[in-house]
PDB file of N, CA and C in Angstrom:
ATOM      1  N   UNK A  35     124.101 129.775 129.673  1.00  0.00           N
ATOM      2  CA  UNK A  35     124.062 130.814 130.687  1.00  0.00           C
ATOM      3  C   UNK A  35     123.375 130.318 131.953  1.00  0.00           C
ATOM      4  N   UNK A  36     123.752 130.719 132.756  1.00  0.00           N
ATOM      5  CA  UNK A  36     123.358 130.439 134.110  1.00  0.00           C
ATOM      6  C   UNK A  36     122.268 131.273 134.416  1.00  0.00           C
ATOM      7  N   UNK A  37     120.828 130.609 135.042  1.00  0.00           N
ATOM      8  CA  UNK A  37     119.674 131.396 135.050  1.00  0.00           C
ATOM      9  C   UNK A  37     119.484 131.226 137.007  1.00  0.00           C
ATOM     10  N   UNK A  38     119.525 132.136 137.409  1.00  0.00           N
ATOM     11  CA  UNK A  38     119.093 132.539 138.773  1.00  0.00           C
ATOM     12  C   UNK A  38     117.280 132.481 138.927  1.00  0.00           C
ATOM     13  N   UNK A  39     117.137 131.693 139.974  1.00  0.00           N
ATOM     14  CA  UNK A  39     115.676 131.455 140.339  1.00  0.00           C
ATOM     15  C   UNK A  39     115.216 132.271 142.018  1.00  0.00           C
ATOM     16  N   UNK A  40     114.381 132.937 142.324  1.00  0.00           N
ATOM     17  CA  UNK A  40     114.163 133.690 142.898  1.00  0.00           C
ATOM     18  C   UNK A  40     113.997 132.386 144.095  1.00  0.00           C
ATOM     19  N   UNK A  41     114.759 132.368 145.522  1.00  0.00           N
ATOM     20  CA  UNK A  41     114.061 131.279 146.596  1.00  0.00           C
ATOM     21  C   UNK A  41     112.933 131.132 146.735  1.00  0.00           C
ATOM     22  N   UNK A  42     112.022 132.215 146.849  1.00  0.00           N
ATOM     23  CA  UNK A  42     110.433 131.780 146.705  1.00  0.00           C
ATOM     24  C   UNK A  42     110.063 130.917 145.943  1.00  0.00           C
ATOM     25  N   UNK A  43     110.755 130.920 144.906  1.00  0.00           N
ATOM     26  CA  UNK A  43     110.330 130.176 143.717  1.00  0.00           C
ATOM     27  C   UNK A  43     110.447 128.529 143.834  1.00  0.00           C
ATOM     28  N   UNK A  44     112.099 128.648 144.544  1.00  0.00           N
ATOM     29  CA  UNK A  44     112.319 127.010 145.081  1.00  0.00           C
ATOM     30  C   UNK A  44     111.717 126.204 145.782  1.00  0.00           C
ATOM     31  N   UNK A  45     111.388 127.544 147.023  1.00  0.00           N
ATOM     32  CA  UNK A  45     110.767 126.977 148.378  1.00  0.00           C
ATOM     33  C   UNK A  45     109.137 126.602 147.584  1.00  0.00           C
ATOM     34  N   UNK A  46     109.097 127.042 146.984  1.00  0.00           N
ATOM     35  CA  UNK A  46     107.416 126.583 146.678  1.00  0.00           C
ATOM     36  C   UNK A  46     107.285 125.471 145.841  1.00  0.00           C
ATOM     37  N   UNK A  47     108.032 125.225 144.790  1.00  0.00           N
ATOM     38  CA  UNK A  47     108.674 124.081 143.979  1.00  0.00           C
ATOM     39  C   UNK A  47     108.572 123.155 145.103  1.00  0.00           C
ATOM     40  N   UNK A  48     109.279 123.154 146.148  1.00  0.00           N
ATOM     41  CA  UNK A  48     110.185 121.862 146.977  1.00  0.00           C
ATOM     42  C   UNK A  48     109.038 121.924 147.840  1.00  0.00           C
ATOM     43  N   UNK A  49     108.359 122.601 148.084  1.00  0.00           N
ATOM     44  CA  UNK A  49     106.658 122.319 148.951  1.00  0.00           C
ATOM     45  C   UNK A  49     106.102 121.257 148.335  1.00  0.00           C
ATOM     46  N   UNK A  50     105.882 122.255 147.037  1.00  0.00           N
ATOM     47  CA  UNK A  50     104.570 121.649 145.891  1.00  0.00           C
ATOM     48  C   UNK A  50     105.246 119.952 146.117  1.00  0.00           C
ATOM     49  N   UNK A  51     106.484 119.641 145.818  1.00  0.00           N
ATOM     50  CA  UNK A  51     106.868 118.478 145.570  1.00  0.00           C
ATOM     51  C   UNK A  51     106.927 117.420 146.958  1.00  0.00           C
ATOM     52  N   UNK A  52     106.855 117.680 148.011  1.00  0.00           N
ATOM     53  CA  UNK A  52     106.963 117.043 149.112  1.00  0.00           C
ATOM     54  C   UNK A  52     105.126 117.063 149.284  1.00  0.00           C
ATOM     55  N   UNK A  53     104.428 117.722 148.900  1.00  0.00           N
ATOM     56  CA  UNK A  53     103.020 117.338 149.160  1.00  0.00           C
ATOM     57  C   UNK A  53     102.702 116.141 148.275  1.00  0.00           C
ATOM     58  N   UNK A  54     103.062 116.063 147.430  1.00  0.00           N
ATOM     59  CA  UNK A  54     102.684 115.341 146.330  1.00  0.00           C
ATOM     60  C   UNK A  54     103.245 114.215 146.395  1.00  0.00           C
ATOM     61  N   UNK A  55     104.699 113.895 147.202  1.00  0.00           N
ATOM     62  CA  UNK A  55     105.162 112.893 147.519  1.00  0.00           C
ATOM     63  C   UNK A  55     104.371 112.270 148.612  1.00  0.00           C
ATOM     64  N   UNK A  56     104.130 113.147 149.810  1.00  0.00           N
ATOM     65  CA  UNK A  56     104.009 112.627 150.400  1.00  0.00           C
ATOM     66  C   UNK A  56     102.319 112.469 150.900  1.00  0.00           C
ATOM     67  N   UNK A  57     101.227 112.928 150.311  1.00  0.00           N
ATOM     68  CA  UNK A  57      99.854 113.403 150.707  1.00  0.00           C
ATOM     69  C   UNK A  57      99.282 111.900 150.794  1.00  0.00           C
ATOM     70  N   UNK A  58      98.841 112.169 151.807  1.00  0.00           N
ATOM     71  CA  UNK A  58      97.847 110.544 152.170  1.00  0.00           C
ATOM     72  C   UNK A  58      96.926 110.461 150.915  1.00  0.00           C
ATOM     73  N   UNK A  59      96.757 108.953 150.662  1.00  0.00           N
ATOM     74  CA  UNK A  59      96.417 108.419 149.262  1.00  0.00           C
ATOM     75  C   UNK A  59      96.206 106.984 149.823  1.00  0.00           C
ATOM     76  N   UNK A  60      95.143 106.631 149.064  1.00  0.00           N
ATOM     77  CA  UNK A  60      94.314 105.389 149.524  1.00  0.00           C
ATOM     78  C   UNK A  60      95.280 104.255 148.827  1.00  0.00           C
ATOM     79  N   UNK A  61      96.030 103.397 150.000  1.00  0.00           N
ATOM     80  CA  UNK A  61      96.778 102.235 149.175  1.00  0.00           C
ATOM     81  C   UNK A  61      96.776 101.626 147.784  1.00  0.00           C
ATOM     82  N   UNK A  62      97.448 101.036 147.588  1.00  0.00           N
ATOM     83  CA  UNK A  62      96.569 100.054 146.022  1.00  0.00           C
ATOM     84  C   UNK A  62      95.980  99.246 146.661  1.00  0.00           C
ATOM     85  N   UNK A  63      94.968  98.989 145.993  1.00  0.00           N
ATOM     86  CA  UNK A  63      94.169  97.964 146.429  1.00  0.00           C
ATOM     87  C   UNK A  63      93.824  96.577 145.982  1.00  0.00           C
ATOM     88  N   UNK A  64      93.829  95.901 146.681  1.00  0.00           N
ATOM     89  CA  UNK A  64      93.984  94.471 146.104  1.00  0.00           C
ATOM     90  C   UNK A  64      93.909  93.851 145.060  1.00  0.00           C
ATOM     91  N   UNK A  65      92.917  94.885 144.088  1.00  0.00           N
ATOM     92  CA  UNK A  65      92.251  94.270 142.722  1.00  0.00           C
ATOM     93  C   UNK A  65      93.696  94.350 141.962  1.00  0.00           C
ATOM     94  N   UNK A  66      93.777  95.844 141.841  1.00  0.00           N
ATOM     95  CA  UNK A  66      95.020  96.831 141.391  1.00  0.00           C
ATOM     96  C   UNK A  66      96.357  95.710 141.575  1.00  0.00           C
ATOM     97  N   UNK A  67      97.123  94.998 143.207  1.00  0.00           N
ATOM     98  CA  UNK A  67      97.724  94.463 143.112  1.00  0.00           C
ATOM     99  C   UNK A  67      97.888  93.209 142.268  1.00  0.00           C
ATOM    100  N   UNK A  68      96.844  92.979 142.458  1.00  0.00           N
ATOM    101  CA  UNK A  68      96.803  90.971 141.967  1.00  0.00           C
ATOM    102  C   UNK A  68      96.947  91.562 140.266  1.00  0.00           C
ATOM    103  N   UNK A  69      96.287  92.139 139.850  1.00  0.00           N
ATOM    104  CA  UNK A  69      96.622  92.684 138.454  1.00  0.00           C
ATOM    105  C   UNK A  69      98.168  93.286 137.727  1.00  0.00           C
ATOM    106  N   UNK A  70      98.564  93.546 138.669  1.00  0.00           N
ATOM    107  CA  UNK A  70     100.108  93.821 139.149  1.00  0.00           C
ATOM    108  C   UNK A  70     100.545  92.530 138.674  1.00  0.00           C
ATOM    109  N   UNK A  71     100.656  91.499 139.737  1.00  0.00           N
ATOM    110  CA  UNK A  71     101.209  90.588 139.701  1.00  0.00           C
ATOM    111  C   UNK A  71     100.598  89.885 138.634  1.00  0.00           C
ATOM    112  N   UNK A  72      99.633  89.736 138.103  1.00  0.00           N
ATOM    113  CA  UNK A  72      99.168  88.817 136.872  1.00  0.00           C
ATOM    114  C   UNK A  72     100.034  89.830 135.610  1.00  0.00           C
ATOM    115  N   UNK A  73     100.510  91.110 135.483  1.00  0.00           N
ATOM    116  CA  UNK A  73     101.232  91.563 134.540  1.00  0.00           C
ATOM    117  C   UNK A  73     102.226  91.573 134.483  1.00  0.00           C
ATOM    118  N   UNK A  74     102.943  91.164 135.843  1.00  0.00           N
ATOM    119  CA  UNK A  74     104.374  89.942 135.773  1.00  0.00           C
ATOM    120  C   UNK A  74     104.583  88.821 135.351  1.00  0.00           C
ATOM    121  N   UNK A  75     103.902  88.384 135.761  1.00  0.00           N
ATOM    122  CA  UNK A  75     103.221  87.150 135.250  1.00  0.00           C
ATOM    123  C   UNK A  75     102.950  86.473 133.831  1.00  0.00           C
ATOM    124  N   UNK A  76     102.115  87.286 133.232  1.00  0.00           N
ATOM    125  CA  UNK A  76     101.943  87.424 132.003  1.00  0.00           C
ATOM    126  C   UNK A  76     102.968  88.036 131.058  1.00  0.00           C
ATOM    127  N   UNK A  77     103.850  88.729 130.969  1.00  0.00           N
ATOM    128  CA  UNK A  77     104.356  89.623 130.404  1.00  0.00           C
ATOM    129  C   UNK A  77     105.917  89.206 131.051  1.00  0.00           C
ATOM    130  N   UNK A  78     106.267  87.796 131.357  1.00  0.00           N
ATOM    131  CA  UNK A  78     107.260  87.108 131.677  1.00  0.00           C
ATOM    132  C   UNK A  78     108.726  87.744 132.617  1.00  0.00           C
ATOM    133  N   UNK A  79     107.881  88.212 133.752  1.00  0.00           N
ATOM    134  CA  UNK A  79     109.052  89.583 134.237  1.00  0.00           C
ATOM    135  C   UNK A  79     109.974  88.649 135.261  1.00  0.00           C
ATOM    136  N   UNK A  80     110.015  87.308 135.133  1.00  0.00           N
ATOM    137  CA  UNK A  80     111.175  86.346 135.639  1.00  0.00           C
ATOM    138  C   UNK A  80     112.312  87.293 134.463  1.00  0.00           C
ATOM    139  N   UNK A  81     112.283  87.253 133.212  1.00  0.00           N
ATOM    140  CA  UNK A  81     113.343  87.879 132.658  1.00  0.00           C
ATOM    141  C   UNK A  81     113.260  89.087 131.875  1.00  0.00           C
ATOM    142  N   UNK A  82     112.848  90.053 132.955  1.00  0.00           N
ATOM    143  CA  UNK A  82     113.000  91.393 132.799  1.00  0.00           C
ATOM    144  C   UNK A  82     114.487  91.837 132.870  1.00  0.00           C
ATOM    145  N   UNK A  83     114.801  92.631 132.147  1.00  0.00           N
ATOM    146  CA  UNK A  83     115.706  92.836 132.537  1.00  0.00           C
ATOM    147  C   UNK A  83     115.987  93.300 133.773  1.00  0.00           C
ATOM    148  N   UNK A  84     115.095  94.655 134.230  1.00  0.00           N
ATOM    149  CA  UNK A  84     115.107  95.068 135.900  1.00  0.00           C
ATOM    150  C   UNK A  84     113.633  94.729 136.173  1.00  0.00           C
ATOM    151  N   UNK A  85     113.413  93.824 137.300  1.00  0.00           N
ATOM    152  CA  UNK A  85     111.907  93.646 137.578  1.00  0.00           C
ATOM    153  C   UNK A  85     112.362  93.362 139.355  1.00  0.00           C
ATOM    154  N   UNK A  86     113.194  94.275 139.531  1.00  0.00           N
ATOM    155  CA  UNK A  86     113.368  94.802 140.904  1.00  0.00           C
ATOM    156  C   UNK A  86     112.012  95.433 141.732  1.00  0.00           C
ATOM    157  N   UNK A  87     111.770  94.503 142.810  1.00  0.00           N
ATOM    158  CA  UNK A  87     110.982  94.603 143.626  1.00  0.00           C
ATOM    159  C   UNK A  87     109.409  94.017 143.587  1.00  0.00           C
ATOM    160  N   UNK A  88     109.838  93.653 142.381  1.00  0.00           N
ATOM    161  CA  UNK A  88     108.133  93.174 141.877  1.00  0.00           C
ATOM    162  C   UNK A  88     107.779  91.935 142.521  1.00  0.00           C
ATOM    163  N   UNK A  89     106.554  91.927 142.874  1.00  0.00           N
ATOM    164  CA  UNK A  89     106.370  90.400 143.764  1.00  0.00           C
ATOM    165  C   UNK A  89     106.580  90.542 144.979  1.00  0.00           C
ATOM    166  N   UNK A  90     107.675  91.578 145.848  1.00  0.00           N
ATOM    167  CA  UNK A  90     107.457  91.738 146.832  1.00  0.00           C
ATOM    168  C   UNK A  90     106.396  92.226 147.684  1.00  0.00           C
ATOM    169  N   UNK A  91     106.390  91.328 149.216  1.00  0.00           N
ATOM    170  CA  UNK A  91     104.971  92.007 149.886  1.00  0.00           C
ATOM    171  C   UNK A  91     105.019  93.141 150.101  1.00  0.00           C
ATOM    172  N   UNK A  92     104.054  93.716 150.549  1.00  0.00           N
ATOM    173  CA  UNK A  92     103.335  94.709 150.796  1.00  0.00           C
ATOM    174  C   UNK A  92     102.784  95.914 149.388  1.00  0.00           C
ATOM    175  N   UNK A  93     102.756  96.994 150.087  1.00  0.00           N
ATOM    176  CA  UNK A  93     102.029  97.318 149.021  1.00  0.00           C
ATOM    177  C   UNK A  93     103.437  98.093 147.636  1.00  0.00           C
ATOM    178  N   UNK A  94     102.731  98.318 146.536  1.00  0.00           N
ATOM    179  CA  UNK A  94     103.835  98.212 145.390  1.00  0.00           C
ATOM    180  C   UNK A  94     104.385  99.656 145.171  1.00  0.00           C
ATOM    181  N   UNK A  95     103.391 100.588 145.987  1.00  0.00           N
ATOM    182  CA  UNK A  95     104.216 101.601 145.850  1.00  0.00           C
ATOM    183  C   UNK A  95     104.901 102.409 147.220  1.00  0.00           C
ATOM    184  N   UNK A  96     105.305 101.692 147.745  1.00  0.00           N
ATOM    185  CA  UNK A  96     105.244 102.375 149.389  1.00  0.00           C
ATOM    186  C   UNK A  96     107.092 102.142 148.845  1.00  0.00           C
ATOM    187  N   UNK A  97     107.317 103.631 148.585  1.00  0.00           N
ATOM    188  CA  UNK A  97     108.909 104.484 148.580  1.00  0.00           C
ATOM    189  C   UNK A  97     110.426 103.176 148.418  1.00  0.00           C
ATOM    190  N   UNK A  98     110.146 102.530 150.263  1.00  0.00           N
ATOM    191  CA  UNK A  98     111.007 101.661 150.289  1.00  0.00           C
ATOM    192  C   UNK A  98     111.150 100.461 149.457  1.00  0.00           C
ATOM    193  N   UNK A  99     110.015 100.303 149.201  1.00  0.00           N
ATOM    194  CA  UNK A  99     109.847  98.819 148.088  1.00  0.00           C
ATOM    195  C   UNK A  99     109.335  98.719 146.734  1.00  0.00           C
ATOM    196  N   UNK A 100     109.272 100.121 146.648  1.00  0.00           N
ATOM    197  CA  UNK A 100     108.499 100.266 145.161  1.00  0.00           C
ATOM    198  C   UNK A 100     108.714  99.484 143.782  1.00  0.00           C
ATOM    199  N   UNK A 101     107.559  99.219 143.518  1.00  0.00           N
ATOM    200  CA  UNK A 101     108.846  97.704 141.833  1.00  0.00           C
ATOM    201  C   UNK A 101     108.910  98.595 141.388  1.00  0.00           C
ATOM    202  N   UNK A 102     110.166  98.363 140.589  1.00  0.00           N
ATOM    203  CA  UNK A 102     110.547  98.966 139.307  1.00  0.00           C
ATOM    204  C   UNK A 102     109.570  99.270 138.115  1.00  0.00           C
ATOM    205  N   UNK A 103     109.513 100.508 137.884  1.00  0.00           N
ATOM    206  CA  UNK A 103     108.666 101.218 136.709  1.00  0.00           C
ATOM    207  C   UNK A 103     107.198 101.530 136.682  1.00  0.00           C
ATOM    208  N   UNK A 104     106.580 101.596 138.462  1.00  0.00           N
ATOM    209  CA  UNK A 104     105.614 101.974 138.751  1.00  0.00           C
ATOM    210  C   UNK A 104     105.926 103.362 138.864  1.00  0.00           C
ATOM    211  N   UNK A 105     105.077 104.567 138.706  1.00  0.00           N
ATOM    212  CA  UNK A 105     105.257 105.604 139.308  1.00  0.00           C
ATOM    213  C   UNK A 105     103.719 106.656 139.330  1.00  0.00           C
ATOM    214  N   UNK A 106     103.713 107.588 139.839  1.00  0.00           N
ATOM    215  CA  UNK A 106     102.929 108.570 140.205  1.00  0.00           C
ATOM    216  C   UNK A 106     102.290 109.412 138.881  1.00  0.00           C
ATOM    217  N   UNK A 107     101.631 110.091 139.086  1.00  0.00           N
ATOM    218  CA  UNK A 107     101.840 111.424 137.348  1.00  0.00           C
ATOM    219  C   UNK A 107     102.763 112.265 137.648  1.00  0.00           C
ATOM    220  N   UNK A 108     102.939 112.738 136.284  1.00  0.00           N
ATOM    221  CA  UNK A 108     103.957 113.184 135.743  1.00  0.00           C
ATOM    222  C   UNK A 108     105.297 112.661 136.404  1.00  0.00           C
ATOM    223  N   UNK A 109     105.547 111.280 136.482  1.00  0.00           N
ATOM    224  CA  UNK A 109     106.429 110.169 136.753  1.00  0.00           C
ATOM    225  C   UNK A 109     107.405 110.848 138.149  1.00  0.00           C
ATOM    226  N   UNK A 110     106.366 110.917 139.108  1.00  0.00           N
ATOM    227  CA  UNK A 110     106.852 111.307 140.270  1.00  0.00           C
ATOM    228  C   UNK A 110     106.611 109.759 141.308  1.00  0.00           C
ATOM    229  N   UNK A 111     107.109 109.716 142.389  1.00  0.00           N
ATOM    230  CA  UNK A 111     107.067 108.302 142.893  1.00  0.00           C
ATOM    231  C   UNK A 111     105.469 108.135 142.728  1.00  0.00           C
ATOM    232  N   UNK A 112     104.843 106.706 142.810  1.00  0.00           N
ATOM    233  CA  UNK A 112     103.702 106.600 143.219  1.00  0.00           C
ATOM    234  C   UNK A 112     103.142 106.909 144.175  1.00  0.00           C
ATOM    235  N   UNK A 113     102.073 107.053 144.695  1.00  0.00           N
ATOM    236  CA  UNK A 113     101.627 107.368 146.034  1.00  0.00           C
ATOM    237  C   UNK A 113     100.272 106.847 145.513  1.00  0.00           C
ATOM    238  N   UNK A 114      99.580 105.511 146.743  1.00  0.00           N
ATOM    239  CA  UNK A 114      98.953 104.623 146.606  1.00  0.00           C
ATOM    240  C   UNK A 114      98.971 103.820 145.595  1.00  0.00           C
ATOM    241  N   UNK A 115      97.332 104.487 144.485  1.00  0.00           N
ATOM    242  CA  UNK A 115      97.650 103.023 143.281  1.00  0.00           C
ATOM    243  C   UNK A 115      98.132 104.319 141.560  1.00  0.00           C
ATOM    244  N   UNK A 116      99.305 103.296 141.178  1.00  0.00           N
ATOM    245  CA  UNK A 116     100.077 104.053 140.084  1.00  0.00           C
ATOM    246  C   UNK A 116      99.560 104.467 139.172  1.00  0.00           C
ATOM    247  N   UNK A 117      99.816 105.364 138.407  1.00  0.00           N
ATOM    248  CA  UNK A 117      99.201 105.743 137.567  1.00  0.00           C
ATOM    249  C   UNK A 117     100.131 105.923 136.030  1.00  0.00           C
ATOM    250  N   UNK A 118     101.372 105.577 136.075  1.00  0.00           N
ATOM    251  CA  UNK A 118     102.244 105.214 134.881  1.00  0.00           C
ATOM    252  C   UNK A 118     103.132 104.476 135.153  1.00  0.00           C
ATOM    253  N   UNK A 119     102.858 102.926 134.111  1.00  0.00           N
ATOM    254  CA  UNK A 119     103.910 101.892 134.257  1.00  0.00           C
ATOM    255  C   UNK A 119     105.017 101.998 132.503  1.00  0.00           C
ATOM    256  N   UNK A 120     105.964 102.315 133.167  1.00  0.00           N
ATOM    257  CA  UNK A 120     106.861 102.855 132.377  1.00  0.00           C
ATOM    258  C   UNK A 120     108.336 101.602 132.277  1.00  0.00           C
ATOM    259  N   UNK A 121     108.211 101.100 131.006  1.00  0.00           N
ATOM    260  CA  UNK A 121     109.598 100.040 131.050  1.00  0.00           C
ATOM    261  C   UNK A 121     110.173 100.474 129.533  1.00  0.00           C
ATOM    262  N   UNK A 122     111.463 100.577 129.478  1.00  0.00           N
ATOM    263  CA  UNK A 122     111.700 100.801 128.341  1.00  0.00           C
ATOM    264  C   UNK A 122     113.018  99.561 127.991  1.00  0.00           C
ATOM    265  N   UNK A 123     112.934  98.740 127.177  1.00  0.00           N
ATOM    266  CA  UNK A 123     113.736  97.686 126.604  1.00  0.00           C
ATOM    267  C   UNK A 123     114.105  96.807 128.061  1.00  0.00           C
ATOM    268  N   UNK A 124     113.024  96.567 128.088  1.00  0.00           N
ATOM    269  CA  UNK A 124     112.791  95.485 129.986  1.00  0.00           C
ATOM    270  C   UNK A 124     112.634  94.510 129.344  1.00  0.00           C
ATOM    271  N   UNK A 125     112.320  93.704 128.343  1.00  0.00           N
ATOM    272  CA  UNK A 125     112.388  92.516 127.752  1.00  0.00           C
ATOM    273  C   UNK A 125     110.949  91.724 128.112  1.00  0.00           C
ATOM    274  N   UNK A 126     110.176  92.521 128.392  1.00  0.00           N
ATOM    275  CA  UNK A 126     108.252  92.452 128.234  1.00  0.00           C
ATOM    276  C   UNK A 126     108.182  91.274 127.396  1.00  0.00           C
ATOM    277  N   UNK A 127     107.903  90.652 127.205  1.00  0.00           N
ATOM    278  CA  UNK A 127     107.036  89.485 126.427  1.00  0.00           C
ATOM    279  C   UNK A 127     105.983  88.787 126.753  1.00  0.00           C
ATOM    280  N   UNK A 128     104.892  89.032 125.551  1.00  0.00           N
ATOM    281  CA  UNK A 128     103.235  88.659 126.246  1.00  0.00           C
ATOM    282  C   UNK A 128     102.555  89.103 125.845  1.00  0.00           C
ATOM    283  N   UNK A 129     101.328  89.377 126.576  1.00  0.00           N
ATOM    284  CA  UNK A 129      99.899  89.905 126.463  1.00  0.00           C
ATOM    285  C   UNK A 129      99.357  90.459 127.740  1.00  0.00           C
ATOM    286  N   UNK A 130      99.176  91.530 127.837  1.00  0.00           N
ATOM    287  CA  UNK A 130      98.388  92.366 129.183  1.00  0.00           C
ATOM    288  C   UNK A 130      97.646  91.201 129.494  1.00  0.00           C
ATOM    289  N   UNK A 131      97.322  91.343 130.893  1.00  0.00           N
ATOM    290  CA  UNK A 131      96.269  90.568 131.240  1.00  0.00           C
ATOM    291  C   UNK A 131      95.183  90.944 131.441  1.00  0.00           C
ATOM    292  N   UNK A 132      93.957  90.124 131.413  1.00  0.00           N
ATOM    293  CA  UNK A 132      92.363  90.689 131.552  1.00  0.00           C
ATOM    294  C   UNK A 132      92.363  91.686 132.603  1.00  0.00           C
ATOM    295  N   UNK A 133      93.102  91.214 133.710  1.00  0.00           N
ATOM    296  CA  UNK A 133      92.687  91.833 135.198  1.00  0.00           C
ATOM    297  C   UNK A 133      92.980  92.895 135.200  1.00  0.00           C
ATOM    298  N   UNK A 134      94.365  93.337 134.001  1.00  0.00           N
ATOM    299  CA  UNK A 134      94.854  94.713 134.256  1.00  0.00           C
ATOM    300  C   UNK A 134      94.039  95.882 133.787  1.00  0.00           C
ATOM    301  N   UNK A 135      92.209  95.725 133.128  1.00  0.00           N
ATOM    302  CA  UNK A 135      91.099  96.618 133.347  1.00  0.00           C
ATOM    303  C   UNK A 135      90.784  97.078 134.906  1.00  0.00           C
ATOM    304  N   UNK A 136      91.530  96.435 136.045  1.00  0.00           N
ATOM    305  CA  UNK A 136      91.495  96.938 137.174  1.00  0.00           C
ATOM    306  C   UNK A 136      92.099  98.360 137.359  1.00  0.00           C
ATOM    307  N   UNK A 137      92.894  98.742 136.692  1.00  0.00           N
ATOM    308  CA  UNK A 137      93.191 100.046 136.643  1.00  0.00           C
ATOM    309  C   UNK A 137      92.742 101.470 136.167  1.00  0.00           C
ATOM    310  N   UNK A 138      92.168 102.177 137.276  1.00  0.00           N
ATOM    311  CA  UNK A 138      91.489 103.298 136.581  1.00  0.00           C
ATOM    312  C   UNK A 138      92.272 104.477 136.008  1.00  0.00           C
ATOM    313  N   UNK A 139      93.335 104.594 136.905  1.00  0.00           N
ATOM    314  CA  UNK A 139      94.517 105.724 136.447  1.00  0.00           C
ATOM    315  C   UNK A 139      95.510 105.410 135.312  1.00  0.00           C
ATOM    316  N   UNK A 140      95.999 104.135 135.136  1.00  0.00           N
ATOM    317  CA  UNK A 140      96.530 104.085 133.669  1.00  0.00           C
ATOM    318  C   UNK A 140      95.957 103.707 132.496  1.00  0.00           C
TER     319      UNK A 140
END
């Protein structure tokens, strides 16, 4: 059955969700990155299956360049430093790395 949602309801949904996309948030920060990249690194993401964008400069979650399988909570884009790295049959092989205790949100 088809369930009708009141527009208030949307318009506040599609608020809530554009704040959250978009609310200023303190970059990742360097520790956070290099830990990034040492969990490519480590965890052999030359043959990931998708390890799209990873390694690229700047920062890892900024929309246009975001790597693959970083994201925000409740797996909304990231905004600054991520807080769920999510790969499912990416072909991971390894061991976390030390550095990745740089992370306070995951």
């Amino acid at each position: 059955p088809l369930v009708m949602m009141r527009p208030s309801y949307l318009i506040f949904h599609y608020i809530l969700f554009l704040c959250t996309l978009f609310h200023s948030s303190p970059a990742t920060t360097t520790n956070e990155r290099q830990a990034l990249v040492d969990f490519y690194n480590a965890l052999n993401g030359k043959e990931w299956v998708n390890n799209e964008n990873w390694l690229s400069e700047g920062d890892p979650c900024i929309p246009s360049a975001q790597w693959f399988g970083l994201y925000g909570r409740d797996f909304l884009p990231c905004v600054g430093s991520p807080e769920v790295i999510r790969f499912e049959d990416n072909n991971l092989q390894g061991s976390l790395p030390d550095t990745f205790d740089s992370f306070l949100n995951i």
